[in-house]
Amino acid sequence: MRKVLVGIKRVIDYNVRVRVRPDGSGVVTDGVKMSINPFDEIALEEALRIRERGAADEVIAASIGPDDAQQQLRTALAMGADRAILVRADGAIPSMIAARALHALVEREQPLFVILGKQAIDDDSGQTGQLLAGLWDRPQATFASKIELEGNSARVTREVDAGLEVIEVDLPAVFTTDLRLNEPRYVKLPDIMKAKKKPLDVTDLAALGVTAAAQLRVVRLDPPAQRQKGVVVKDAAELVAALRQKGLLQ
Amino acid sequence: MNQVLVVAEHSGGKLNLAIAKCVSCAAAVPDAEVVVLVLAADGSAVAAQAAAITGVKRVLLAEHPASEPALAAVLAPQVAKLAADASHVFGPSTTFGKDLMPRVAALLDAQQISDVMAVETANRFRRPCYAGNAIATVEVDAGCRVVATVRVASWQAAGSGGSAPIERISVDTPLPTHTRFVSVSAGRSDRPDLQTAARVVSGGRALGSADNFALIQRFADRIGAAVGASRAAVDAGYAPNELQVGQTGKIIAPELYIAVGISGAIQHLTGIKDARTIVAINKDPEAPIFEVADLGLVGDLFKLVPEIESQL
Ligand SMILES: Cc1cc2nc3c(=O)[nH]c(=O)nc-3n(C[C@H](O)[C@H](O)[C@H](O)COP(=O)(O)OP(=O)(O)OC[C@H]3O[C@@H](n4cnc5c(N)ncnc54)[C@H](O)[C@@H]3O)c2cc1C
Ligand SMILES: Nc1ncnc2c1ncn2[C@@H]1O[C@H](COP(=O)(O)O)[C@@H](O)[C@H]1O
């Protein structure tokens, strides 16, 4: 069975204006909308399309997080994942812990490939895929905007600083998604009903042999420095004059 | 003594300008000995450029034909091997560094700190998260090796004029063949580089077409600026992906940033917060971009941009 493992992280919805708690212990989450990390929706969409093309047989959505992450996994199942795994863990999940847990799942499930997001929009750390590929000692193709499977390898177009890079990797491999890989489908109501019957296994870090201890801790969060609101000028001439005065234009 | 190993990014025999910024960050680590590591097929020229950066103590040059073009899977085992004596291993938060450094961290069983914007102590750093809506202070356990990417927009480039010794070394570690470079399509290079330009003009969805986006390019050329774009403009195909500015594109800190027809979504703003002066041109006076703009101009860009040009 050609399996695909997809990472689904529960994060604060990208439309929410995130605020730091006054005591610096974290960000405000009470009553805040939570969603699937946008890059993970893209990852799942890609996995589904590959399965629909017949190049894979089963799509497994995996999340490391609190019990509530079952909501995001149910959404993933409604989008079309075949089954889901929740690895229960509380608090912030450092990328290395997520990578170790995913690595344990990889050893158990032996997928053809893993697709993760290029970054989670909460920690913005952008590491998990590369960590997993390093731990697993398999190829990585990060920031993918096109994935073409060809037998035992894949040709991946990557969004890099210089432009678009194409690399070829042997499978199994880890891919991470960039924004332009695809546009995720919408979930339809009947699919939400069907998703309730799909398997969602719950396990935890200890059962996978992963210790929750990280070498890295967030000590404090602070709000960013605010920029001063500037002035609105009345026309092009005034703008050019102001820029000349600041020495920014000749 | 903390040995801070900085992994050099380079292409076509040229050291990336981001490396002089990484050196500044590395030098901010207390009691640091800054060592630059050049992995290349033929790296003499790059090593010489690295040796000239002020504050660099030594340059390690390891040549191997497989090291160019750079592939994280090929470079990571070499970096990990050569990091044996390093307390810190830094790379730039460019796509090169973002791809490579976490893989190095995995091989060293270390955890990476992404986008270091400030060094507080040898094991305490500050970095942005939540699209720049929060700044985290993070700490690595004492005695653990620190692997990090340096948020280049937060650091001034170290000067030049140094003359560090260059040490040629060979790395005795098996390199994988499971990852192969095929091609890269580079954009045009006769404009200033977006990540290091002093001036940037960016266009958004309001441009409406790739043809209209030429207006942004013309204006940028007129004032010697690099061209940037919002995600919406890139998604719509008006501009190539490498010009995207923001949380998931490039984080930049030019002297002058001019946002034309860009609303100012939080994901965009996080990419430009460190710009010295922000100018916004938008027909909607309520657009969030005006909350961060030093100078705002309300109106139709198709009328205002030519008017500005005619004043120059
Ligand atoms: C996970 C994720 C990551 C993202 N990462 C990024 C990122 O890195 N960078 C980024 O930019 N975005 C990013 N986005 C997208 C972001 O949320 C916005 O959708 C995007 O920035 C909007 O682009 P825009 O301002 O060009 O378009 P719009 O929001 O549509 O704004 C267009 C603006 O043009 C103005 N306008 C229209 N016509 C004219 C005219 N004739 N003259 C003058 N003004 C006019 C309008 O008033 C409006 O303010 C991300 C989103 C997600 C979910
Ligand atoms: N706790 C998690 N659960 C599931 N997937 C995760 C988790 N953390 C990270 N990932 C995956 O790794 C990607 C990058 O995350 P990060 O390295 O945290 O920026 C995400 O887009 C997810 O696909």
XYZ file of C-alpha atoms and ligand atoms in Angstrom:
638
model
C 0.000 0.000 0.000
C 1.444 3.369 -1.048
C 0.763 5.632 1.881
C 1.149 9.387 2.180
C 1.602 10.997 5.584
C 0.437 14.606 5.921
C 1.130 16.916 8.874
C -1.895 18.806 10.179
C -1.074 21.425 12.801
C -3.794 23.198 14.754
C -2.997 26.923 14.777
C -4.716 30.235 15.388
C -6.605 31.115 12.200
C -4.580 33.336 9.887
C -7.284 36.028 9.937
C -7.027 36.544 13.695
C -5.033 39.508 14.915
C -2.849 37.711 17.423
C -2.227 39.496 20.740
C 0.389 38.764 23.383
C -0.958 38.174 26.903
C -0.090 41.044 29.251
C 2.086 38.776 31.407
C 4.108 37.640 28.399
C 3.309 33.980 29.022
C 1.818 33.390 25.593
C -0.768 34.749 23.212
C -4.482 35.244 23.791
C -6.319 32.071 22.727
C -9.640 32.379 24.589
C -12.482 32.459 22.097
C -10.005 32.664 19.240
C -10.751 30.767 16.032
C -8.439 27.795 15.446
C -7.788 26.238 12.035
C -5.555 23.909 10.092
C -2.243 25.616 9.364
C -2.793 27.014 5.820
C 0.308 25.315 4.451
C -0.966 21.981 5.776
C -4.236 22.378 3.888
C -2.102 22.764 0.776
C -0.113 19.667 1.784
C -3.298 17.655 2.246
C -4.752 18.898 -1.040
C -1.616 17.770 -2.852
C -1.737 14.351 -1.220
C -5.399 13.968 -2.192
C -4.715 14.930 -5.793
C -1.870 12.428 -5.987
C -4.147 9.702 -4.602
C -6.918 10.724 -7.011
C -4.453 10.399 -9.887
C -3.781 6.839 -8.749
C -0.204 7.435 -7.661
C -0.932 6.723 -3.992
C -3.459 4.582 -2.142
C -3.985 6.047 1.297
C -3.689 9.515 2.810
C -3.025 9.666 6.547
C -3.422 12.968 8.383
C -1.354 13.292 11.542
C -1.367 15.952 14.218
C 0.692 16.379 17.349
C -1.290 18.499 19.736
C -4.101 18.757 22.283
C -7.354 16.748 22.223
C -8.992 19.675 20.458
C -6.782 19.056 17.441
C -9.288 16.300 16.632
C -11.401 19.110 15.142
C -8.715 19.884 12.591
C -8.208 16.178 11.904
C -11.972 15.777 11.312
C -11.752 18.633 8.822
C -8.843 16.851 7.147
C -10.930 13.672 6.961
C -13.812 15.687 5.502
C -11.453 17.086 2.872
C -10.683 13.506 1.910
C -7.971 11.983 4.110
C -8.588 8.251 4.649
C -7.663 8.153 8.310
C -6.133 10.305 10.995
C -3.773 9.992 13.919
C -3.660 12.343 16.876
C -0.496 12.250 18.948
C -1.585 13.908 22.157
C 0.734 16.523 23.591
C -0.017 19.666 25.537
C 1.331 23.173 25.322
C 3.484 24.499 22.521
C 4.993 21.684 20.455
C 8.564 22.543 19.429
C 9.411 21.530 15.868
C 11.911 18.912 17.060
C 9.244 17.135 19.115
C 6.846 17.231 16.156
C 9.617 15.882 13.917
C 10.433 13.036 16.319
C 6.779 12.091 16.613
C 6.364 12.176 12.832
C 9.524 10.100 12.507
C 8.022 7.467 14.823
C 4.857 7.446 12.688
C 6.974 7.124 9.543
C 8.696 4.050 10.960
C 5.335 2.536 11.796
C 3.479 3.432 8.600
C 6.346 3.291 6.060
C 4.847 5.947 3.759
C 5.946 6.547 0.172
C 6.402 10.182 1.122
C 5.517 12.780 3.733
C 4.090 16.214 2.935
C 4.270 18.994 5.518
C 3.815 22.744 5.335
C 6.876 24.910 4.815
C 6.052 26.667 8.061
C 3.495 26.754 10.818
C 2.057 30.261 11.049
C 2.184 30.269 14.852
C 5.824 29.506 15.642
C 6.934 30.498 12.106
C 9.855 28.186 12.620
C 9.895 26.357 9.283
C 11.939 23.394 10.432
C 9.857 20.285 10.927
C 10.155 18.870 7.397
C 13.905 19.337 7.272
C 14.326 17.922 10.794
C 12.249 14.891 9.859
C 14.218 14.333 6.653
C 17.461 14.590 8.642
C 16.308 12.171 11.350
C 14.987 9.758 8.731
C 18.089 10.205 6.538
C 15.922 10.662 3.456
C 15.723 13.422 0.806
C 13.903 16.689 1.408
C 12.318 18.988 -1.156
C 11.230 22.124 0.637
C 9.109 25.107 -0.532
C 7.530 23.017 -3.290
C 5.381 24.701 -5.913
C 5.138 21.600 -8.119
C 5.530 17.897 -7.344
C 5.736 15.338 -10.154
C 6.067 11.682 -9.208
C 8.005 9.526 -11.658
C 8.301 5.925 -10.508
C 10.662 5.738 -7.558
C 11.589 9.377 -7.647
C 9.973 12.801 -7.732
C 10.776 15.966 -9.593
C 10.027 18.982 -7.444
C 9.974 22.665 -8.333
C 11.009 24.797 -5.368
C 10.421 28.492 -4.696
C 13.887 29.744 -3.792
C 15.362 33.241 -3.483
C 16.815 33.094 -6.986
C 13.567 31.992 -8.629
C 12.414 28.446 -9.315
C 14.709 25.511 -8.706
C 14.041 21.956 -9.879
C 15.486 18.992 -8.023
C 14.980 15.263 -8.298
C 14.701 13.110 -5.189
C 14.433 9.380 -4.629
C 11.457 8.128 -2.637
C 10.690 7.944 0.174
C 11.178 11.646 0.773
C 9.816 14.632 2.668
C 8.158 17.514 0.815
C 7.187 20.876 2.266
C 4.619 23.057 0.554
C 4.763 26.625 -0.623
C 1.671 28.757 -1.201
C 1.450 28.232 -4.925
C 1.495 24.421 -4.964
C -2.298 24.280 -5.277
C -5.572 25.752 -4.051
C -7.172 23.568 -1.389
C -10.732 22.385 -2.010
C -13.676 23.407 0.088
C -15.237 20.918 2.434
C -18.807 19.933 1.519
C -21.469 19.219 4.111
C -22.024 15.525 3.208
C -18.272 15.004 3.514
C -18.365 16.344 7.051
C -20.992 13.717 7.876
C -18.949 10.961 6.219
C -15.797 12.077 8.023
C -17.400 11.247 11.371
C -17.189 7.562 10.481
C -13.580 7.589 9.333
C -10.940 6.213 11.735
C -9.176 8.676 14.022
C -6.627 6.988 16.270
C -5.433 8.713 19.403
C -2.025 7.972 20.843
C 0.560 10.015 22.723
C 4.227 10.905 22.650
C 5.188 8.316 25.261
C 3.496 5.506 23.304
C 5.662 6.507 20.331
C 8.767 6.544 22.490
C 9.245 10.304 22.156
C 10.230 12.337 25.198
C 8.430 15.650 25.480
C 11.490 17.389 26.878
C 12.994 19.939 24.503
C 16.391 21.606 24.731
C 14.701 24.829 23.755
C 12.223 26.911 25.742
C 10.251 30.050 25.073
C 10.999 32.196 28.107
C 8.731 35.118 27.285
C 6.682 36.722 24.539
C 6.592 40.465 23.975
C 4.492 42.526 21.610
C 6.521 43.899 18.707
C 7.647 47.518 18.612
C 4.898 49.598 17.020
C 5.595 51.905 14.137
C 4.416 55.468 14.512
C 1.490 56.357 12.296
C 2.740 58.835 9.715
C 1.137 61.598 7.707
C -1.021 61.603 4.623
C 0.250 64.010 1.993
C -2.123 65.729 -0.403
C -0.533 65.016 -3.774
C 2.391 63.608 -5.715
C 4.354 66.854 -5.495
C 4.097 66.925 -1.717
C 5.213 63.283 -1.506
C 8.254 63.898 -3.679
C 9.147 66.988 -1.642
C 8.864 65.052 1.629
C 11.075 62.254 0.282
C 13.651 64.772 -0.930
C 13.657 66.419 2.456
C 14.388 63.053 4.101
C 17.235 62.585 1.636
C 15.530 59.531 0.144
C 15.215 60.959 -3.377
C 17.385 63.348 -5.326
C 35.410 30.896 24.127
C 32.391 30.242 21.889
C 33.184 29.045 18.414
C 30.495 30.330 16.070
C 30.534 28.588 12.715
C 28.828 30.581 9.943
C 27.853 28.545 6.877
C 28.566 30.577 3.747
C 25.960 30.905 1.019
C 27.360 31.646 -2.403
C 26.699 31.202 -6.086
C 28.751 31.808 -9.185
C 31.874 32.462 -7.115
C 30.217 35.251 -5.145
C 29.573 35.259 -1.440
C 25.968 36.200 -0.608
C 25.705 39.630 1.046
C 23.652 38.021 3.823
C 26.816 36.368 5.166
C 28.328 39.679 6.339
C 25.095 40.136 8.305
C 25.365 36.645 9.776
C 28.892 37.541 10.860
C 27.506 40.556 12.768
C 25.042 38.297 14.545
C 27.756 35.717 15.239
C 30.021 38.421 16.647
C 27.224 39.430 19.017
C 27.556 36.083 20.816
C 29.617 36.756 23.954
C 33.251 35.726 23.674
C 32.811 34.592 20.084
C 35.401 33.290 17.706
C 33.720 33.642 14.300
C 34.646 30.993 11.739
C 33.158 31.001 8.243
C 32.702 27.651 6.519
C 32.802 27.577 2.717
C 31.562 24.388 1.072
C 32.072 24.618 -2.664
C 33.237 22.832 -5.789
C 35.835 25.514 -6.369
C 35.745 27.941 -3.467
C 38.948 30.014 -3.452
C 37.239 33.223 -4.560
C 34.400 32.825 -2.075
C 36.802 32.006 0.756
C 38.802 35.149 -0.027
C 35.642 37.266 0.161
C 34.727 35.665 3.492
C 38.236 36.235 4.835
C 37.879 39.951 4.148
C 34.820 40.393 6.394
C 35.692 42.265 9.576
C 35.424 40.082 12.641
C 36.061 36.746 10.907
C 38.793 34.828 12.704
C 39.267 31.957 10.254
C 37.798 30.616 7.055
C 37.424 26.882 6.540
C 37.354 25.855 2.896
C 36.148 22.357 2.064
C 36.007 21.655 -1.644
C 33.967 18.860 -3.147
C 32.411 18.669 -6.606
C 29.079 17.572 -5.098
C 28.772 20.767 -3.041
C 27.664 22.871 -6.002
C 24.910 23.653 -6.795
C 24.050 23.583 -3.108
C 21.731 20.815 -1.920
C 20.820 20.635 1.769
C 21.050 16.849 1.823
C 24.634 17.000 0.508
C 25.839 19.949 2.602
C 24.246 18.988 5.921
C 26.440 15.960 6.720
C 29.548 18.025 5.934
C 28.458 20.915 8.144
C 27.516 18.533 10.948
C 30.900 16.851 10.747
C 32.813 20.148 10.780
C 30.711 21.545 13.618
C 32.361 19.211 16.118
C 34.209 22.073 17.833
C 31.514 24.694 17.378
C 29.243 25.866 20.164
C 27.039 27.679 17.621
C 26.264 27.000 13.968
C 24.624 29.896 12.088
C 23.260 30.302 8.592
C 21.224 33.042 6.904
C 17.414 32.987 6.924
C 17.420 32.865 3.134
C 15.870 29.885 1.360
C 19.385 28.360 1.356
C 19.723 28.622 5.144
C 16.111 27.742 5.899
C 16.489 24.555 3.878
C 19.887 23.543 5.217
C 20.152 24.522 8.870
C 17.323 22.416 10.356
C 18.753 19.368 8.605
C 22.110 20.162 10.206
C 20.320 20.500 13.542
C 18.739 17.069 13.130
C 22.121 15.492 12.439
C 23.607 17.216 15.492
C 20.588 16.302 17.621
C 20.194 19.992 18.357
C 17.174 22.195 17.985
C 17.277 25.131 15.671
C 16.350 28.709 16.493
C 14.852 30.319 13.398
C 15.245 33.991 12.467
C 17.448 35.291 15.270
C 16.891 39.056 15.514
C 18.813 39.674 18.741
C 21.405 37.845 20.837
C 20.910 38.280 24.598
C 23.444 35.759 25.894
C 25.262 32.785 24.416
C 22.114 30.706 24.833
C 19.301 33.289 24.865
C 17.943 34.878 21.701
C 15.008 36.866 20.406
C 13.008 35.905 17.345
C 9.671 36.885 15.771
C 6.675 34.553 15.612
C 2.931 34.795 14.812
C 3.700 36.756 11.643
C 5.658 39.274 13.671
C 2.793 39.849 16.131
C 4.973 38.565 18.951
C 8.652 38.540 19.735
C 9.776 35.423 21.577
C 12.730 35.215 23.915
C 14.010 31.660 23.626
C 16.612 29.823 25.616
C 18.630 26.734 24.781
C 19.751 24.500 27.642
C 23.248 25.362 28.800
C 25.809 23.068 27.222
C 23.644 22.299 24.188
C 24.885 23.312 20.792
C 22.949 26.179 19.215
C 21.929 25.900 15.565
C 20.264 29.018 14.208
C 19.230 30.982 11.161
C 19.920 34.692 11.284
C 17.113 37.078 10.316
C 19.197 39.099 7.889
C 16.872 42.125 7.930
C 17.715 42.638 11.626
C 21.488 42.930 11.214
C 23.862 45.405 9.609
C 26.509 43.879 7.401
C 29.933 43.612 9.041
C 32.533 45.768 7.294
C 35.320 44.572 5.064
C 39.052 44.963 5.356
C 39.808 41.876 7.401
C 42.346 39.271 6.338
C 41.517 36.055 8.114
C 43.570 32.962 7.329
C 42.010 30.405 4.991
C 42.375 26.783 6.020
C 41.773 24.093 3.409
C 40.230 20.975 4.848
C 38.723 17.781 3.567
C 35.565 16.306 4.975
C 35.549 12.608 5.376
C 31.878 11.739 5.368
C 29.689 9.860 2.893
C 27.519 12.135 0.741
C 24.103 10.985 -0.426
C 23.135 10.682 -4.091
C 19.391 10.480 -3.419
C 18.943 14.198 -4.153
C 19.937 15.664 -7.523
C 19.976 19.212 -8.819
C 18.191 19.658 -12.155
C 17.938 23.359 -12.927
C 17.274 26.839 -11.628
C 15.571 29.685 -13.432
C 16.941 32.933 -12.141
C 15.071 36.180 -12.660
C 16.659 39.174 -14.313
C 19.622 40.482 -12.402
C 20.144 43.981 -13.778
C 17.901 45.412 -11.024
C 19.046 45.779 -7.415
C 18.553 42.635 -5.343
C 15.313 42.745 -3.369
C 16.902 41.517 -0.149
C 19.712 44.033 -0.019
C 18.383 47.029 -1.963
C 18.236 50.429 -0.265
C 14.964 51.184 -2.039
C 12.100 48.883 -2.939
C 8.900 49.541 -4.876
C 6.241 46.851 -4.470
C 3.004 46.350 -6.356
C -0.151 44.576 -5.244
C -3.341 43.114 -6.610
C -4.466 46.599 -7.654
C -2.115 46.487 -10.640
C -4.605 44.115 -12.263
C -2.356 42.477 -14.858
C 1.208 41.530 -15.663
C 1.226 44.249 -18.305
C 0.188 46.876 -15.783
C 2.835 45.599 -13.370
C 5.379 47.095 -15.783
C 4.358 50.415 -14.248
C 5.960 49.281 -10.971
C 9.088 48.100 -12.784
C 9.426 51.404 -14.639
C 8.974 53.434 -11.458
C 11.518 51.241 -9.638
C 14.064 51.628 -12.432
C 13.503 55.362 -12.374
C 14.556 55.632 -8.712
C 17.085 52.780 -8.721
C 14.893 50.533 -6.610
C 14.356 46.782 -6.443
C 10.901 45.440 -7.289
C 8.730 43.585 -4.797
C 5.174 42.269 -4.802
C 2.380 41.174 -2.503
C 1.303 37.568 -2.426
C -1.864 38.464 -4.312
C 0.195 39.962 -7.146
C 2.418 36.870 -7.301
C -0.492 34.422 -7.100
C -2.191 36.269 -9.951
C 0.955 35.928 -12.045
C 1.762 39.657 -12.260
C 5.190 39.104 -10.696
C 7.483 36.088 -10.173
C 7.490 34.239 -6.842
C 10.933 35.412 -5.791
C 9.592 38.962 -5.496
C 7.030 38.153 -2.787
C 7.519 40.234 0.332
C 6.082 39.118 3.657
C 5.790 36.442 6.326
C 6.232 33.674 3.816
C 8.188 35.622 1.235
C 11.158 37.891 1.787
C 11.662 39.909 4.952
C 13.377 43.130 3.982
C 14.675 46.295 5.624
C 15.318 48.917 2.938
C 15.783 52.631 3.592
C 12.698 53.331 1.506
C 9.745 51.027 0.844
C 6.969 52.148 -1.469
C 3.821 49.996 -1.414
C 1.622 50.613 -4.424
C -1.903 49.197 -4.439
C -1.183 46.915 -1.476
C -3.742 46.732 1.343
C -1.278 45.935 4.125
C -2.356 42.507 5.382
C -0.485 41.438 8.502
C 1.399 38.805 6.491
C 2.683 41.533 4.192
C 3.493 44.030 6.948
C 5.691 41.578 8.804
C 8.014 41.610 5.810
C 8.519 45.380 5.819
C 8.382 46.420 9.484
C 12.072 47.158 9.601
C 12.046 49.476 6.592
C 13.289 52.944 7.556
C 10.587 54.850 5.682
C 7.377 53.313 4.362
C 5.339 55.074 1.682
C 1.852 53.848 0.779
C -0.136 54.677 -2.322
C -3.674 53.349 -2.109
C -7.097 54.576 -3.144
C -8.704 53.398 0.090
C -7.923 55.792 2.967
C -8.915 53.031 5.428
C -6.381 50.514 4.081
C -4.313 49.056 6.957
C -1.085 49.914 5.131
C -1.657 53.539 6.220
C -1.296 52.496 9.875
C 2.371 51.757 9.321
C 3.153 54.192 6.500
C 5.309 57.218 7.309
C 3.988 58.917 4.213
C 0.643 58.101 2.664
C -0.904 59.187 -0.588
C -4.577 58.442 -1.196
C -5.748 58.017 -4.767
C -5.589 56.041 -7.986
C -2.141 54.584 -8.521
C -2.505 54.712 -12.300
C -2.730 58.478 -12.029
C -0.400 59.057 -9.058
C 2.620 56.981 -10.089
C 3.073 58.811 -13.417
C 2.598 62.105 -11.552
C 5.372 61.185 -9.128
C 7.635 60.209 -12.011
C 7.020 63.514 -13.739
C 8.273 65.306 -10.596
C 11.598 63.487 -10.597
C -0.379 31.560 5.200
C -0.414 32.881 4.502
C 0.775 33.489 4.169
C 0.776 34.709 3.492
N 1.973 35.261 3.197
C 1.984 36.468 2.561
C 3.213 37.127 2.230
O 4.308 36.615 2.498
N 3.166 38.315 1.593
C 1.978 38.925 1.262
O 1.999 40.024 0.673
N 0.808 38.326 1.562
C 0.793 37.117 2.188
N -0.418 36.523 2.448
C -1.648 37.107 1.850
C -2.219 38.303 2.608
O -3.077 37.830 3.624
C -3.038 39.191 1.636
O -4.045 38.406 1.041
C -2.209 39.834 0.530
O -1.075 40.473 1.082
C -3.050 40.852 -0.216
O -2.344 41.382 -1.305
P -2.700 42.857 -1.843
O -2.525 43.842 -0.765
O -1.935 43.054 -3.099
O -4.221 42.699 -2.297
P -5.523 43.313 -1.648
O -5.637 42.977 -0.218
O -6.639 42.927 -2.550
O -5.298 44.876 -1.724
C -5.323 45.633 -2.891
C -5.282 47.088 -2.470
O -5.192 47.913 -3.618
C -6.008 49.055 -3.445
N -6.354 49.535 -4.797
C -7.166 48.933 -5.705
N -7.178 49.637 -6.856
C -6.355 50.689 -6.674
C -5.940 51.767 -7.508
N -6.366 51.894 -8.770
N -5.082 52.665 -6.994
C -4.627 52.569 -5.717
N -4.991 51.568 -4.896
C -5.837 50.635 -5.365
C -7.190 48.581 -2.639
O -7.745 49.670 -1.926
C -6.542 47.536 -1.718
O -6.151 48.133 -0.493
C -0.444 35.322 3.143
C -1.642 34.717 3.504
C -1.638 33.507 4.166
C -2.927 32.864 4.537
N 2.352 19.712 16.063
C 2.325 19.402 14.760
N 1.407 18.522 14.273
C 1.368 18.194 12.970
N 2.207 18.712 12.052
C 3.136 19.596 12.476
C 3.245 19.984 13.834
N 4.254 20.870 13.951
C 4.743 21.058 12.707
N 4.089 20.289 11.816
C 4.284 20.206 10.358
O 5.492 20.845 10.029
C 5.267 22.019 9.249
C 6.262 23.102 9.604
O 6.101 23.470 10.946
P 7.177 24.382 11.729
O 8.480 23.707 11.573
O 6.681 24.389 13.134
O 7.116 25.739 11.098
C 3.799 22.350 9.484
O 3.257 23.050 8.381
C 3.195 20.970 9.658
O 2.952 20.355 8.411
